[in-house]
PDB file of C-alpha atoms and ligand atoms in Angstrom:
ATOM      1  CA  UNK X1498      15.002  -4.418  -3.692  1.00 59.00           C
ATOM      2  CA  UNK X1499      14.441  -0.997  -4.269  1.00 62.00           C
ATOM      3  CA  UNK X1500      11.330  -1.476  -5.878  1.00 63.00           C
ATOM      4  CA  UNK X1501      10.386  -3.015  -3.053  1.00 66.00           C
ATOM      5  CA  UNK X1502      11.394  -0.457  -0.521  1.00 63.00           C
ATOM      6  CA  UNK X1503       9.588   1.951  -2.410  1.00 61.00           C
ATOM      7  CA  UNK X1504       6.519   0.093  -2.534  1.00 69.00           C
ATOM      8  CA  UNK X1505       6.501  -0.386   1.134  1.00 71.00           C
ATOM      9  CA  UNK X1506       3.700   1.674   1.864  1.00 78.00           C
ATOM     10  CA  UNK X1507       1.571   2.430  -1.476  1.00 90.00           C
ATOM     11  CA  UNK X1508      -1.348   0.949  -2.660  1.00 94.00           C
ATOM     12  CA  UNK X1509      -1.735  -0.686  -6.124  1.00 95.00           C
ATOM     13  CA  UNK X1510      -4.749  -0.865  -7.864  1.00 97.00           C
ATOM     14  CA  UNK X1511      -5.704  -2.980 -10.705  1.00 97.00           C
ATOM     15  CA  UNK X1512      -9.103  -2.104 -12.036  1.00 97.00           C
ATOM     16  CA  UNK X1513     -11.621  -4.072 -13.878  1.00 98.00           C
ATOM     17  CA  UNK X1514     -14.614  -3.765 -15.783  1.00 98.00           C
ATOM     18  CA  UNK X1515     -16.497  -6.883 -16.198  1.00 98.00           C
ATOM     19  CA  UNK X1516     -19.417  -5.499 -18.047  1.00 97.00           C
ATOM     20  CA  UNK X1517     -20.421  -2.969 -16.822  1.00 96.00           C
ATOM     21  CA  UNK X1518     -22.271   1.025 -18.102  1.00 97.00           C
ATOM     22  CA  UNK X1519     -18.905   2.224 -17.056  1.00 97.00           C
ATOM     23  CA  UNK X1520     -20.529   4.547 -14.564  1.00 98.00           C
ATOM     24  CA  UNK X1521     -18.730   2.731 -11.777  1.00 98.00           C
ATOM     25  CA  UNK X1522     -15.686   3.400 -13.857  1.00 98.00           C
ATOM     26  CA  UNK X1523     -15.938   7.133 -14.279  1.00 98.00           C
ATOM     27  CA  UNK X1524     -16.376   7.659 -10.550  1.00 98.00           C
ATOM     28  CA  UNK X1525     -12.640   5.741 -10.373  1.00 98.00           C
ATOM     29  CA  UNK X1526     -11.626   7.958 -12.942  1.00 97.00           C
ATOM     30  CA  UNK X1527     -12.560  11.230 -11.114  1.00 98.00           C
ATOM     31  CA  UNK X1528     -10.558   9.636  -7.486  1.00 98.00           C
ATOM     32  CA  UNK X1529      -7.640  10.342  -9.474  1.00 97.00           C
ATOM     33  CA  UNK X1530      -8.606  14.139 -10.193  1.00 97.00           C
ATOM     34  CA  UNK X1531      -7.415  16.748  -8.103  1.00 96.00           C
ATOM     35  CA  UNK X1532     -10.679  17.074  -5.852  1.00 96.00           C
ATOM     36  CA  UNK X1533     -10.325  13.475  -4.682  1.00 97.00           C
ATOM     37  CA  UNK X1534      -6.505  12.927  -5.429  1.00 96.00           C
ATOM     38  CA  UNK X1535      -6.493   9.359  -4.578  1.00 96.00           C
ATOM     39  CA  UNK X1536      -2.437   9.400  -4.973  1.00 95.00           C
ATOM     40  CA  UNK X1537      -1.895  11.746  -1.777  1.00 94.00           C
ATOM     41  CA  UNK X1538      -2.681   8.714   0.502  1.00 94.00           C
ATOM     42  CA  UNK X1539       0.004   6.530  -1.663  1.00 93.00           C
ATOM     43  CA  UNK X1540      -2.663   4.097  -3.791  1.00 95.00           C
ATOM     44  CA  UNK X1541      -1.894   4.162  -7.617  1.00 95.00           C
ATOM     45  CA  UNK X1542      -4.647   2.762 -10.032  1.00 95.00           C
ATOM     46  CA  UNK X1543      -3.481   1.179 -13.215  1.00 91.00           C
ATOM     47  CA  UNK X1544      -4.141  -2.305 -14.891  1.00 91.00           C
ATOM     48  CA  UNK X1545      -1.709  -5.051 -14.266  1.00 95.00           C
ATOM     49  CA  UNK X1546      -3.283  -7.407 -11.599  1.00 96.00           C
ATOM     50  CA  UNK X1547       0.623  -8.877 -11.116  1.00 95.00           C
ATOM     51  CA  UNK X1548       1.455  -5.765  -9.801  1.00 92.00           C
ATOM     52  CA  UNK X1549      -1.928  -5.217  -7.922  1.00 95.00           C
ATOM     53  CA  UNK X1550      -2.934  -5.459  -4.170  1.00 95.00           C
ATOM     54  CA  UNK X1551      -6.215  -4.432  -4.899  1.00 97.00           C
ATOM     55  CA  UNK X1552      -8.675  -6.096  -7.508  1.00 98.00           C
ATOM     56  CA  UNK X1553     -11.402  -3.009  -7.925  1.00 98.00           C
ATOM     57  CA  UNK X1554     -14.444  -4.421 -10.184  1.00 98.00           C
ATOM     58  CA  UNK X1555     -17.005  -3.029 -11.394  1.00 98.00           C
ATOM     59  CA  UNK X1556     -20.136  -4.813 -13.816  1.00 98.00           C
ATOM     60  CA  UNK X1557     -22.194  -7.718 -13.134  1.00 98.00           C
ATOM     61  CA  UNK X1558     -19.222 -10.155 -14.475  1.00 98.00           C
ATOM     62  CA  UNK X1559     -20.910 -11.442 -18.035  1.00 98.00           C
ATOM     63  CA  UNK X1560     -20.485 -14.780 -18.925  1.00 97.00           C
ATOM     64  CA  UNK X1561     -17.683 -13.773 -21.286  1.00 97.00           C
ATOM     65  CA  UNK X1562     -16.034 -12.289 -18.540  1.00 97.00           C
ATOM     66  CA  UNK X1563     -16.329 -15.173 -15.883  1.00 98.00           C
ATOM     67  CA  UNK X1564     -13.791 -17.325 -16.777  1.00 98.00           C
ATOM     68  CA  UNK X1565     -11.393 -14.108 -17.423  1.00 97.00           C
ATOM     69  CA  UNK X1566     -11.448 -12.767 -13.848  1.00 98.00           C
ATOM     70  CA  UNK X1567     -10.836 -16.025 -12.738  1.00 98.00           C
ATOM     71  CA  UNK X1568      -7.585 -16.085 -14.173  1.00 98.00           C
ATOM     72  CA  UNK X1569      -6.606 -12.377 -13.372  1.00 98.00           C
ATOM     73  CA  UNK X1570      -7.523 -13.373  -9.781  1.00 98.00           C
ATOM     74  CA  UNK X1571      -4.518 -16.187  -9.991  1.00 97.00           C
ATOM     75  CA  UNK X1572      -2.042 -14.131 -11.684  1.00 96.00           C
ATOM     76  CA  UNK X1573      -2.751 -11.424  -8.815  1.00 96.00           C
ATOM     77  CA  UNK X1574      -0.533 -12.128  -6.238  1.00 93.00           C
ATOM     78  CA  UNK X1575      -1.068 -12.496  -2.600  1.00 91.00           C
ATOM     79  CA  UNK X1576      -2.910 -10.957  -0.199  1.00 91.00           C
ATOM     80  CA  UNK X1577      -5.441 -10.728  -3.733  1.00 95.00           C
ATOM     81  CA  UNK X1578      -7.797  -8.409  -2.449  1.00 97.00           C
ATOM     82  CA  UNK X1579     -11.166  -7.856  -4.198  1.00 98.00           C
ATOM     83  CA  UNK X1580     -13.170  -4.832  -4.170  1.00 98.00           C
ATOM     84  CA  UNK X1581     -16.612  -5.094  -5.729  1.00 98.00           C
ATOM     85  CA  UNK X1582     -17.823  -1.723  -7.421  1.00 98.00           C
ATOM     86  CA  UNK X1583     -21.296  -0.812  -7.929  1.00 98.00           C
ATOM     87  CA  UNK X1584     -24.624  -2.272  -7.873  1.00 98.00           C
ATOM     88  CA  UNK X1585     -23.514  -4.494 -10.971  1.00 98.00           C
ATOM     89  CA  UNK X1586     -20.311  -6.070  -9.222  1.00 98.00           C
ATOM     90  CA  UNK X1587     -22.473  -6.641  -5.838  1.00 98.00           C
ATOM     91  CA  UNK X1588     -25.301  -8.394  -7.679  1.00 97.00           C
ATOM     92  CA  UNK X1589     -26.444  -8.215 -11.314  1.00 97.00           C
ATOM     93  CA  UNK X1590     -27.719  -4.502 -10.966  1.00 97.00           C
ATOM     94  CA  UNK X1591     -29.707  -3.542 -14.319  1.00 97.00           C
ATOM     95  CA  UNK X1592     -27.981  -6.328 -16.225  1.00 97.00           C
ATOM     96  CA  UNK X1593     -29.256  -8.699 -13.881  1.00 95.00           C
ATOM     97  CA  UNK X1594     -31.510 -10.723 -16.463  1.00 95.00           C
ATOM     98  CA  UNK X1595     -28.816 -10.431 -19.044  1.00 95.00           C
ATOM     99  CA  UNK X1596     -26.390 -13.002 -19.895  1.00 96.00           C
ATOM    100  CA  UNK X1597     -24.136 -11.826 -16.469  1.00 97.00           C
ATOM    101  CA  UNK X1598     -22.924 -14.296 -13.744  1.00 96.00           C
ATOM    102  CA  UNK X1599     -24.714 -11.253 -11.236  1.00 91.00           C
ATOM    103  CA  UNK X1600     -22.111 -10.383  -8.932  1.00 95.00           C
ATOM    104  CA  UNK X1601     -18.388 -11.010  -8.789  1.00 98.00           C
ATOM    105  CA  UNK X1602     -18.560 -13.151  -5.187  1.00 98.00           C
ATOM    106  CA  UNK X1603     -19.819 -15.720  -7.969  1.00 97.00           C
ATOM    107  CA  UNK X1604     -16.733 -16.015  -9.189  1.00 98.00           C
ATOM    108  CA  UNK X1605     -13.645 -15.566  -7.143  1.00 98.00           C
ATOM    109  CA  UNK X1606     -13.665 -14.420  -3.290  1.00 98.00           C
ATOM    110  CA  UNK X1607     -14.708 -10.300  -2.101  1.00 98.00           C
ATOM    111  CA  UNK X1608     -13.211  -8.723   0.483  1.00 97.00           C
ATOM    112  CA  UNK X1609     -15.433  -5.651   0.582  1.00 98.00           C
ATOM    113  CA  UNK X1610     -18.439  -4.725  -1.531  1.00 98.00           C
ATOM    114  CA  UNK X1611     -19.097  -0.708  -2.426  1.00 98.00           C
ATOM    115  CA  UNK X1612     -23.273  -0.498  -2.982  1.00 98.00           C
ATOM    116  CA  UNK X1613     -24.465   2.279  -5.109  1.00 98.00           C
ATOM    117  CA  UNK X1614     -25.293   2.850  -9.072  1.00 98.00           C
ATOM    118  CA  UNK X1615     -22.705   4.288  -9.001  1.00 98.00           C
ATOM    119  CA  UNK X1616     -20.912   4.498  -5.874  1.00 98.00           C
ATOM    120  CA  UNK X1617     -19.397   8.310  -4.856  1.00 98.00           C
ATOM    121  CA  UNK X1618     -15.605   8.459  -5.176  1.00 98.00           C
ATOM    122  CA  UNK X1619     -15.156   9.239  -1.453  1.00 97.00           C
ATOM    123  CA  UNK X1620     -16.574   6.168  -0.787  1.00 98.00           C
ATOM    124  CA  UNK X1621     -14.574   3.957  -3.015  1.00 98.00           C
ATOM    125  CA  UNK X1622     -11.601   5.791  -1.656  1.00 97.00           C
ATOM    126  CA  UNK X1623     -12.325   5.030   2.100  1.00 97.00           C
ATOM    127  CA  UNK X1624     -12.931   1.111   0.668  1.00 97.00           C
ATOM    128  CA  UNK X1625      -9.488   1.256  -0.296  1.00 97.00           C
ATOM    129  CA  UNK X1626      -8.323   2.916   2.759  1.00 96.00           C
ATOM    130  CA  UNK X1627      -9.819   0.171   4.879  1.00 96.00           C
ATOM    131  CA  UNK X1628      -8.430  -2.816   3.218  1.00 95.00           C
ATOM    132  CA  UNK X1629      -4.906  -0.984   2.590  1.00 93.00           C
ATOM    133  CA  UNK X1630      -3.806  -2.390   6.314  1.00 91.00           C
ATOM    134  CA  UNK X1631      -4.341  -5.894   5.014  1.00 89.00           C
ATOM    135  CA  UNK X1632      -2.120  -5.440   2.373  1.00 87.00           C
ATOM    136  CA  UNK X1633       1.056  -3.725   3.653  1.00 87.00           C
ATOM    137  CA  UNK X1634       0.748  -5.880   6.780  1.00 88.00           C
ATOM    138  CA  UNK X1635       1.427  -8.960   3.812  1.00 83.00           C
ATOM    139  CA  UNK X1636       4.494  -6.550   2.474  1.00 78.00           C
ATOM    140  CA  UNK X1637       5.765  -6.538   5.269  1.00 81.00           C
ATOM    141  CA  UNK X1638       5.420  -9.901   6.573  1.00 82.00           C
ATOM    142  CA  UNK X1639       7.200 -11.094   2.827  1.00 76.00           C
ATOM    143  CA  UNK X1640      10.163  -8.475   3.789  1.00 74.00           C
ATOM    144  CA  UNK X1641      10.853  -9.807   7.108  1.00 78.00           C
ATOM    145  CA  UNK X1642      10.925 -13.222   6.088  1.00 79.00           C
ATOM    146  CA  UNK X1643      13.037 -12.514   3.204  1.00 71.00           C
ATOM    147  CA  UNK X1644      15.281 -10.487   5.791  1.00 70.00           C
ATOM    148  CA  UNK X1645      15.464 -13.760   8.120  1.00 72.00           C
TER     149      UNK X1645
HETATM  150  S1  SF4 W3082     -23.598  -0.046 -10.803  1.00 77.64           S
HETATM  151 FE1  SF4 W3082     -24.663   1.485 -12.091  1.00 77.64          FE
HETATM  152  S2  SF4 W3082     -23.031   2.859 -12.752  1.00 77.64           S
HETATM  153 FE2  SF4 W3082     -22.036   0.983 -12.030  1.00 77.64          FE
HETATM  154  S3  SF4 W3082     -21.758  -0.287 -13.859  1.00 77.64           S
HETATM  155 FE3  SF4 W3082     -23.739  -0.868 -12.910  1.00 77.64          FE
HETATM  156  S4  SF4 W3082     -25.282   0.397 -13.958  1.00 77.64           S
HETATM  157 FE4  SF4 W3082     -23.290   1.322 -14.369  1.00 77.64          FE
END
């Protein structure tokens, strides 16, 4: 309950690399620095998809991997929003030839795709920011029927 209060209106993020240079990942690494400080608008990145609203991924998924998101994907729980990260995530990037699926829409369903090698932190922060709506309006949709 009071986990849930406080969670009302925060953001968590569960981020993945699926193969990737770890470019993509660095640029998530530097929202969290003080020039970006993704935590002032209330979204927190870690890595437990059960406690996750928002799937960021980054790499071109790699066959290894394929099977692996899928699962993450159905232990995330609902609204299960996907971000794609990076040229890799959107389609294969550099690793397209490789042994990679080429883009994480292959796999399980995207909600929003960031383009760039790699994308600019601002930018993966407004990505956030846009889909956020999506899933508080769940939150809060869960707490009022819960309240009923
Ligand atoms: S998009 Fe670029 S920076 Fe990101 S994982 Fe692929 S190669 Fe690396």
């Amino acid at each position: 309950m009071v986990k849930e209060f406080l969670r009302k209106r925060s953001i968590h993020v569960c981020v993945i690399n699926t193969g990737g240079c770890n470019g993509c990942d660095i640029e998530i690494v530097a929202c969290l620095a003080p020039r970006y400080d993704i935590e002032q608008y209330g979204i927190y990145v870690h890595n437990n998809p059960r406690e996750a609203d928002v799937l960021l991924i980054t790499g071109p998924v790699t066959l290894q991997w394929a099977e692996r998101l899928k699962e993450i994907y159905e232990k995330t729980p609902e609204p299960k929003i996907v971000v794609a990260v990076g040229a890799c995530a959107l389609s294969g990037g550099i690793f397209k030839e490789g042994h990679v699926v080429g883009g994480v829409d292959k796999v399980i369903p995207v909600d929003a795709k960031i383009p760039g090698c790699p994308p600019r932190p601002s930018e993966i922060i407004e990505t956030i920011l846009k889909v956020a709506p999506k899933a508080i309006a769940m939150r809060e949709k869960k707490l009022k029927n819960r309240d009923e």
